[in-house]
Amino acid sequence: MAKTKVVQVASGTQLVNSHLQENYEVLALWEQPDPQAFLAEHGKDVRGLVTTAGHGLKNEWLDSLPDLGVVSSFGVGYDTIDAGELKKRGIQLGNTPDVLNACVADLAVCLLLGSARQLVWGDRYVREGRWPVEGQFPLAQSVSGKNVGIVGLGGIGVEVARRLAGFDCEIRYHNRKARDDVPYGYEASLTALAEWADYLVLTCVGGPSTHHLINREVLLALGRKGTVVNVSRGTVIDETAMIQLLQQDKLGFAALDVFEHEPQVPSALREHARVTLMPHSASATVETRLKMSQRVIDNLDRFFETGQVISRVV
Ligand code: 8YV
């Protein structure tokens, strides 16, 4: 029997790549100099498309994929995929939620603690031999017992909250609507949450609905006492406003895993002493990437077996 044809947008993990190679006829889009022209020629009986949250897919490809039934994407975020357009065309979209919640929350807390206690700078201070010469390292910020505001209390946000409650922090959150299944205080005004918070942790979705949600006004409310921690999407923060406020000493600290124009990170951020940076790594552990890979595979296989992906966005 002929294998089902799938397009693979970008090379994936070893597990995903080998599963696709063994079980499907794979069209490797990343190897094509002109993906649009390639799909126009070869897209006719393609039934699945595998991509990542980082690579997404282009709407203009869809006209060349008339038999496409399923898109399986590596990652929980799907801001690079037009889910509305897929829905209109009756194409299912599967992503990899839940399996990465704990891992992403771990990095959020790691960034928060690392920024507060100046872990990266302290490490450099010791390595560079400055301790015996310059003496006492500057005082840092406490975490235990402080106020933590969470923007976007979904699966990842709840894991962050649970962890920081263990540090005796008071937790409040901002969502579009209050939840009735969590013990944390709801704050309808994002600015009021920022004013109250010592640490503002962003775990909301990306895309147009949250574009520059954390604007100059919110960052000013967070102020010099505050730290913004972002494991969501770079687009959620007005990066230019954040840089200005850091430079003007009107915002305390920033601990960032994501950026507006990845992998480009402005030199103003790279050079700033009160900024802690990671290269979009919140889900990047061996264990979590394995689980995400398995979900990408399961979403695809299950669609062809039963007509339903497991983790369905649309
Ligand atoms: C990955 C992510 O880095 O899940 C997401 O939405 O942003 C991360 O887990 C990304 O999916 C890799 O493409």
CSV table of C-alpha atoms and ligand atoms in Angstrom, one decimal:
chain,number,residue,atom,x,y,z
A,1,MET,CA,0.0,0.0,0.0
A,2,ALA,CA,1.3,3.4,-0.9
A,3,LYS,CA,2.3,5.5,2.1
A,4,THR,CA,0.4,8.6,3.1
A,5,LYS,CA,2.0,11.8,1.8
A,6,VAL,CA,3.0,14.5,4.4
A,7,VAL,CA,4.9,17.7,4.0
A,8,GLN,CA,7.5,18.4,6.7
A,9,VAL,CA,8.2,22.1,7.0
A,10,ALA,CA,11.4,21.9,9.0
A,11,SER,CA,13.6,19.0,10.1
A,12,GLY,CA,12.4,17.9,13.5
A,13,THR,CA,13.7,15.8,16.4
A,14,GLN,CA,15.3,12.5,15.7
A,15,LEU,CA,12.1,10.7,17.0
A,16,VAL,CA,9.8,12.8,14.7
A,17,ASN,CA,12.1,12.5,11.7
A,18,SER,CA,12.5,8.7,11.9
A,19,HIS,CA,8.8,8.1,12.6
A,20,LEU,CA,7.9,10.1,9.6
A,21,GLN,CA,10.5,8.5,7.3
A,22,GLU,CA,9.4,5.0,8.4
A,23,ASN,CA,5.6,5.5,8.1
A,24,TYR,CA,4.9,8.3,5.6
A,25,GLU,CA,6.1,9.6,2.3
A,26,VAL,CA,7.8,12.7,3.4
A,27,LEU,CA,8.2,15.9,1.3
A,28,ALA,CA,11.0,17.8,3.0
A,29,LEU,CA,9.9,21.4,2.4
A,30,TRP,CA,13.0,22.9,4.1
A,31,GLU,CA,15.2,21.4,1.4
A,32,GLN,CA,13.3,23.2,-1.3
A,33,PRO,CA,14.7,26.6,-2.6
A,34,ASP,CA,11.2,27.7,-3.6
A,35,PRO,CA,8.6,26.0,-1.2
A,36,GLN,CA,5.6,27.6,-2.9
A,37,ALA,CA,6.6,26.4,-6.4
A,38,PHE,CA,7.5,22.9,-5.0
A,39,LEU,CA,4.0,22.6,-3.4
A,40,ALA,CA,2.3,23.8,-6.6
A,41,GLU,CA,4.0,20.8,-8.4
A,42,HIS,CA,3.9,18.1,-5.7
A,43,GLY,CA,1.1,19.2,-3.2
A,44,LYS,CA,-1.8,17.6,-4.9
A,45,ASP,CA,-2.3,14.4,-2.8
A,46,VAL,CA,-0.6,15.6,0.4
A,47,ARG,CA,-2.8,14.7,3.4
A,48,GLY,CA,-0.7,15.9,6.4
A,49,LEU,CA,1.7,18.7,7.3
A,50,VAL,CA,4.2,18.6,10.1
A,51,THR,CA,5.6,21.9,11.4
A,52,THR,CA,6.8,23.6,14.6
A,53,ALA,CA,5.6,26.6,16.6
A,54,GLY,CA,8.7,28.5,15.4
A,55,HIS,CA,8.2,27.7,11.7
A,56,GLY,CA,4.4,27.7,11.4
A,57,LEU,CA,3.0,27.6,7.9
A,58,LYS,CA,2.0,30.1,5.2
A,59,ASN,CA,-1.6,30.5,4.1
A,60,GLU,CA,-0.6,30.7,0.5
A,61,TRP,CA,0.6,27.1,0.6
A,62,LEU,CA,-2.9,25.9,1.3
A,63,ASP,CA,-4.3,26.3,-2.2
A,64,SER,CA,-1.7,23.9,-3.4
A,65,LEU,CA,-2.7,21.3,-0.8
A,66,PRO,CA,-6.3,20.5,-1.6
A,67,ASP,CA,-6.3,17.1,0.2
A,68,LEU,CA,-4.7,18.4,3.4
A,69,GLY,CA,-6.6,17.1,6.4
A,70,VAL,CA,-4.3,17.7,9.3
A,71,VAL,CA,-1.5,20.0,10.6
A,72,SER,CA,0.6,18.6,13.5
A,73,SER,CA,2.7,21.3,15.1
A,74,PHE,CA,5.6,20.9,17.6
A,75,GLY,CA,4.9,23.3,20.4
A,76,VAL,CA,1.9,24.6,22.3
A,77,GLY,CA,1.9,28.1,20.7
A,78,TYR,CA,0.4,28.4,17.3
A,79,ASP,CA,0.7,32.1,16.7
A,80,THR,CA,2.7,31.4,13.4
A,81,ILE,CA,-0.3,29.4,12.1
A,82,ASP,CA,-3.6,30.9,11.0
A,83,ALA,CA,-5.9,28.5,12.9
A,84,GLY,CA,-9.0,30.4,11.6
A,85,GLU,CA,-8.0,29.8,8.0
A,86,LEU,CA,-7.4,26.0,8.7
A,87,LYS,CA,-10.8,25.8,10.4
A,88,LYS,CA,-12.5,27.5,7.4
A,89,ARG,CA,-10.9,24.8,5.1
A,90,GLY,CA,-11.8,21.9,7.5
A,91,ILE,CA,-8.2,21.2,8.3
A,92,GLN,CA,-7.5,20.0,11.9
A,93,LEU,CA,-4.7,21.5,13.8
A,94,GLY,CA,-2.9,19.6,16.6
A,95,ASN,CA,-0.4,21.0,19.0
A,96,THR,CA,1.6,19.8,22.1
A,97,PRO,CA,0.0,21.3,25.2
A,98,ASP,CA,0.2,20.0,28.8
A,99,VAL,CA,3.3,17.9,28.3
A,100,LEU,CA,5.5,21.0,28.5
A,101,ASN,CA,3.7,22.9,31.3
A,102,ALA,CA,6.0,21.9,34.2
A,103,CYS,CA,9.2,22.3,32.1
A,104,VAL,CA,8.3,25.8,31.0
A,105,ALA,CA,7.2,26.8,34.5
A,106,ASP,CA,10.6,25.5,35.8
A,107,LEU,CA,12.4,27.9,33.5
A,108,ALA,CA,10.1,30.8,34.4
A,109,VAL,CA,11.0,30.2,38.1
A,110,CYS,CA,14.7,29.7,37.2
A,111,LEU,CA,14.7,33.0,35.3
A,112,LEU,CA,12.9,34.8,38.2
A,113,LEU,CA,15.3,33.4,40.8
A,114,GLY,CA,18.3,33.9,38.6
A,115,SER,CA,17.4,37.5,37.9
A,116,ALA,CA,16.6,38.3,41.5
A,117,ARG,CA,19.7,36.7,42.9
A,118,GLN,CA,21.9,37.9,40.0
A,119,LEU,CA,23.0,34.3,39.4
A,120,VAL,CA,24.6,34.9,36.0
A,121,TRP,CA,26.5,38.0,37.1
A,122,GLY,CA,27.6,36.3,40.4
A,123,ASP,CA,28.9,33.3,38.4
A,124,ARG,CA,30.9,35.7,36.2
A,125,TYR,CA,32.2,37.6,39.2
A,126,VAL,CA,33.7,34.4,40.6
A,127,ARG,CA,35.0,33.0,37.3
A,128,GLU,CA,36.7,36.3,36.4
A,129,GLY,CA,38.6,36.4,39.6
A,130,ARG,CA,36.9,39.7,40.7
A,131,TRP,CA,35.8,38.5,44.2
A,132,PRO,CA,39.2,38.7,45.9
A,133,VAL,CA,39.9,42.0,44.1
A,134,GLU,CA,36.6,43.8,44.4
A,135,GLY,CA,35.2,42.2,47.5
A,136,GLN,CA,31.5,41.9,48.4
A,137,PHE,CA,29.1,41.3,45.4
A,138,PRO,CA,26.3,43.9,45.3
A,139,LEU,CA,23.1,43.0,47.2
A,140,ALA,CA,20.4,41.2,45.3
A,141,GLN,CA,16.5,41.1,45.6
A,142,SER,CA,14.6,38.6,47.7
A,143,VAL,CA,12.0,36.3,46.3
A,144,SER,CA,10.5,34.6,49.3
A,145,GLY,CA,7.3,36.3,50.5
A,146,LYS,CA,7.2,38.7,47.5
A,147,ASN,CA,4.2,39.5,45.3
A,148,VAL,CA,4.0,37.6,42.0
A,149,GLY,CA,1.6,38.6,39.2
A,150,ILE,CA,0.9,36.1,36.5
A,151,VAL,CA,-0.4,37.3,33.1
A,152,GLY,CA,-2.3,34.4,31.5
A,153,LEU,CA,-3.1,31.8,34.1
A,154,GLY,CA,-3.5,28.7,31.9
A,155,GLY,CA,-1.8,25.4,32.3
A,156,ILE,CA,1.7,26.9,32.4
A,157,GLY,CA,0.7,29.8,34.6
A,158,VAL,CA,-0.8,27.5,37.2
A,159,GLU,CA,2.4,25.5,37.4
A,160,VAL,CA,4.4,28.8,37.9
A,161,ALA,CA,1.9,29.8,40.6
A,162,ARG,CA,2.2,26.4,42.4
A,163,ARG,CA,6.0,26.6,42.4
A,164,LEU,CA,6.1,30.2,43.7
A,165,ALA,CA,3.5,29.6,46.4
A,166,GLY,CA,6.1,27.2,47.7
A,167,PHE,CA,8.4,30.3,48.2
A,168,ASP,CA,5.6,31.9,50.3
A,169,CYS,CA,4.9,34.4,47.5
A,170,GLU,CA,1.4,35.9,47.3
A,171,ILE,CA,0.0,35.1,43.8
A,172,ARG,CA,-2.5,37.2,41.8
A,173,TYR,CA,-3.2,36.9,38.1
A,174,HIS,CA,-4.8,38.6,35.2
A,175,ASN,CA,-6.8,36.8,32.5
A,176,ARG,CA,-9.6,38.0,30.3
A,177,LYS,CA,-11.9,36.3,32.8
A,178,ALA,CA,-11.5,35.2,36.4
A,179,ARG,CA,-11.2,31.4,37.0
A,180,ASP,CA,-13.3,29.7,39.7
A,181,ASP,CA,-11.0,26.8,40.1
A,182,VAL,CA,-7.8,28.4,41.5
A,183,PRO,CA,-7.0,29.8,45.0
A,184,TYR,CA,-5.2,32.9,43.6
A,185,GLY,CA,-6.5,36.5,43.5
A,186,TYR,CA,-7.9,37.9,40.2
A,187,GLU,CA,-6.9,41.3,39.0
A,188,ALA,CA,-9.1,42.7,36.2
A,189,SER,CA,-6.7,45.6,35.6
A,190,LEU,CA,-3.3,44.6,34.2
A,191,THR,CA,-1.8,48.0,35.3
A,192,ALA,CA,-3.1,47.4,38.9
A,193,LEU,CA,-1.5,43.9,38.8
A,194,ALA,CA,1.8,45.4,37.7
A,195,GLU,CA,1.7,48.1,40.3
A,196,TRP,CA,1.2,45.5,43.0
A,197,ALA,CA,3.7,42.9,41.7
A,198,ASP,CA,7.3,42.6,42.5
A,199,TYR,CA,7.6,39.9,39.8
A,200,LEU,CA,5.3,39.9,36.7
A,201,VAL,CA,5.5,36.6,34.9
A,202,LEU,CA,4.1,36.3,31.4
A,203,THR,CA,2.6,32.9,30.5
A,204,CYS,CA,-0.2,34.1,28.1
A,205,VAL,CA,-0.6,33.1,24.5
A,206,GLY,CA,1.1,35.0,21.7
A,207,GLY,CA,-0.4,36.4,18.5
A,208,PRO,CA,-2.6,39.4,17.8
A,209,SER,CA,-4.7,39.1,20.9
A,210,THR,CA,-1.7,39.8,23.2
A,211,HIS,CA,0.5,42.0,20.9
A,212,HIS,CA,2.2,44.6,23.1
A,213,LEU,CA,-0.1,43.8,26.0
A,214,ILE,CA,2.8,44.7,28.3
A,215,ASN,CA,3.2,48.2,27.0
A,216,ARG,CA,4.9,51.3,28.4
A,217,GLU,CA,2.1,52.0,30.9
A,218,VAL,CA,2.1,48.5,32.4
A,219,LEU,CA,5.9,48.5,32.6
A,220,LEU,CA,5.9,51.9,34.3
A,221,ALA,CA,3.4,50.5,36.8
A,222,LEU,CA,5.7,47.6,37.5
A,223,GLY,CA,8.4,50.2,37.9
A,224,ARG,CA,11.9,50.2,39.4
A,225,LYS,CA,10.9,47.8,42.1
A,226,GLY,CA,9.7,45.2,39.6
A,227,THR,CA,10.9,42.4,37.3
A,228,VAL,CA,9.3,41.2,34.2
A,229,VAL,CA,9.7,37.5,33.4
A,230,ASN,CA,8.7,36.4,29.9
A,231,VAL,CA,8.3,32.7,28.8
A,232,SER,CA,5.4,33.5,26.5
A,233,ARG,CA,6.2,35.2,23.2
A,234,GLY,CA,8.4,38.2,22.6
A,235,THR,CA,5.5,40.1,20.9
A,236,VAL,CA,3.6,40.3,24.2
A,237,ILE,CA,6.1,43.0,25.4
A,238,ASP,CA,6.7,46.3,23.7
A,239,GLU,CA,10.4,45.6,23.5
A,240,THR,CA,11.4,49.2,22.6
A,241,ALA,CA,9.5,50.6,25.5
A,242,MET,CA,11.0,48.0,27.8
A,243,ILE,CA,14.5,48.9,26.7
A,244,GLN,CA,13.9,52.6,27.1
A,245,LEU,CA,12.5,52.1,30.7
A,246,LEU,CA,15.4,49.9,31.7
A,247,GLN,CA,17.8,52.5,30.4
A,248,GLN,CA,16.0,55.3,32.2
A,249,ASP,CA,16.0,53.3,35.4
A,250,LYS,CA,12.2,53.2,35.5
A,251,LEU,CA,12.0,49.4,35.3
A,252,GLY,CA,13.9,47.1,37.6
A,253,PHE,CA,14.8,43.9,35.9
A,254,ALA,CA,13.9,41.8,32.9
A,255,ALA,CA,14.4,38.0,32.6
A,256,LEU,CA,13.5,36.9,29.1
A,257,ASP,CA,13.3,33.6,27.2
A,258,VAL,CA,11.6,35.1,24.2
A,259,PHE,CA,12.0,38.2,22.0
A,260,GLU,CA,10.2,40.2,19.3
A,261,HIS,CA,12.5,39.3,16.5
A,262,GLU,CA,14.1,35.9,17.4
A,263,PRO,CA,16.9,34.9,17.1
A,264,GLN,CA,17.9,38.6,17.0
A,265,VAL,CA,18.2,40.2,20.4
A,266,PRO,CA,18.8,43.9,20.6
A,267,SER,CA,22.3,44.8,21.8
A,268,ALA,CA,20.6,47.2,24.4
A,269,LEU,CA,19.2,44.0,26.0
A,270,ARG,CA,22.4,42.0,25.6
A,271,GLU,CA,24.5,44.7,27.2
A,272,HIS,CA,22.2,45.7,30.1
A,273,ALA,CA,23.3,44.5,33.5
A,274,ARG,CA,19.8,44.1,34.9
A,275,VAL,CA,18.7,41.8,32.1
A,276,THR,CA,18.9,38.0,32.1
A,277,LEU,CA,18.6,36.2,28.8
A,278,MET,CA,17.8,32.7,27.5
A,279,PRO,CA,17.6,31.6,23.9
A,280,HIS,CA,13.9,30.5,23.8
A,281,SER,CA,14.6,27.3,25.8
A,282,ALA,CA,11.7,27.0,28.2
A,283,SER,CA,10.6,23.6,26.9
A,284,ALA,CA,14.1,22.5,25.8
A,285,THR,CA,14.9,19.6,28.0
A,286,VAL,CA,15.6,16.1,26.7
A,287,GLU,CA,12.6,14.7,28.6
A,288,THR,CA,10.1,17.4,27.5
A,289,ARG,CA,11.2,17.4,23.9
A,290,LEU,CA,10.7,13.7,23.8
A,291,LYS,CA,7.1,14.1,25.1
A,292,MET,CA,6.4,16.9,22.6
A,293,SER,CA,7.8,14.8,19.8
A,294,GLN,CA,5.6,11.9,20.8
A,295,ARG,CA,2.5,14.1,20.8
A,296,VAL,CA,3.4,15.4,17.3
A,297,ILE,CA,3.5,11.8,16.1
A,298,ASP,CA,0.4,10.8,18.0
A,299,ASN,CA,-1.6,13.7,16.7
A,300,LEU,CA,-0.7,12.8,13.1
A,301,ASP,CA,-1.1,9.0,13.4
A,302,ARG,CA,-4.4,9.3,15.4
A,303,PHE,CA,-5.9,11.6,12.7
A,304,PHE,CA,-5.2,9.0,10.0
A,305,GLU,CA,-6.5,6.2,12.2
A,306,THR,CA,-9.6,7.9,13.7
A,307,GLY,CA,-10.1,11.2,12.0
A,308,GLN,CA,-9.3,13.1,15.2
A,309,VAL,CA,-6.0,14.5,16.5
A,310,ILE,CA,-5.4,14.1,20.3
A,311,SER,CA,-4.7,17.7,21.1
A,312,ARG,CA,-7.0,19.7,18.9
A,313,VAL,CA,-6.8,23.4,18.4
A,314,VAL,CA,-9.3,23.5,15.5
B,1,8YV,C1,9.4,25.6,21.4
B,1,8YV,C2,7.3,26.9,22.1
B,1,8YV,O1,10.6,26.3,21.6
B,1,8YV,O2,5.7,25.3,22.6
B,1,8YV,C3,5.9,26.4,22.2
B,1,8YV,O3,5.0,27.1,21.8
B,1,8YV,O4,7.5,28.1,21.9
B,1,8YV,C4,8.5,26.0,22.5
B,1,8YV,O5,8.1,25.0,23.2
B,1,8YV,C5,9.0,25.7,20.0
B,1,8YV,O6,7.8,25.1,19.8
B,1,8YV,C6,10.0,25.2,19.0
B,1,8YV,O7,9.5,25.4,17.7
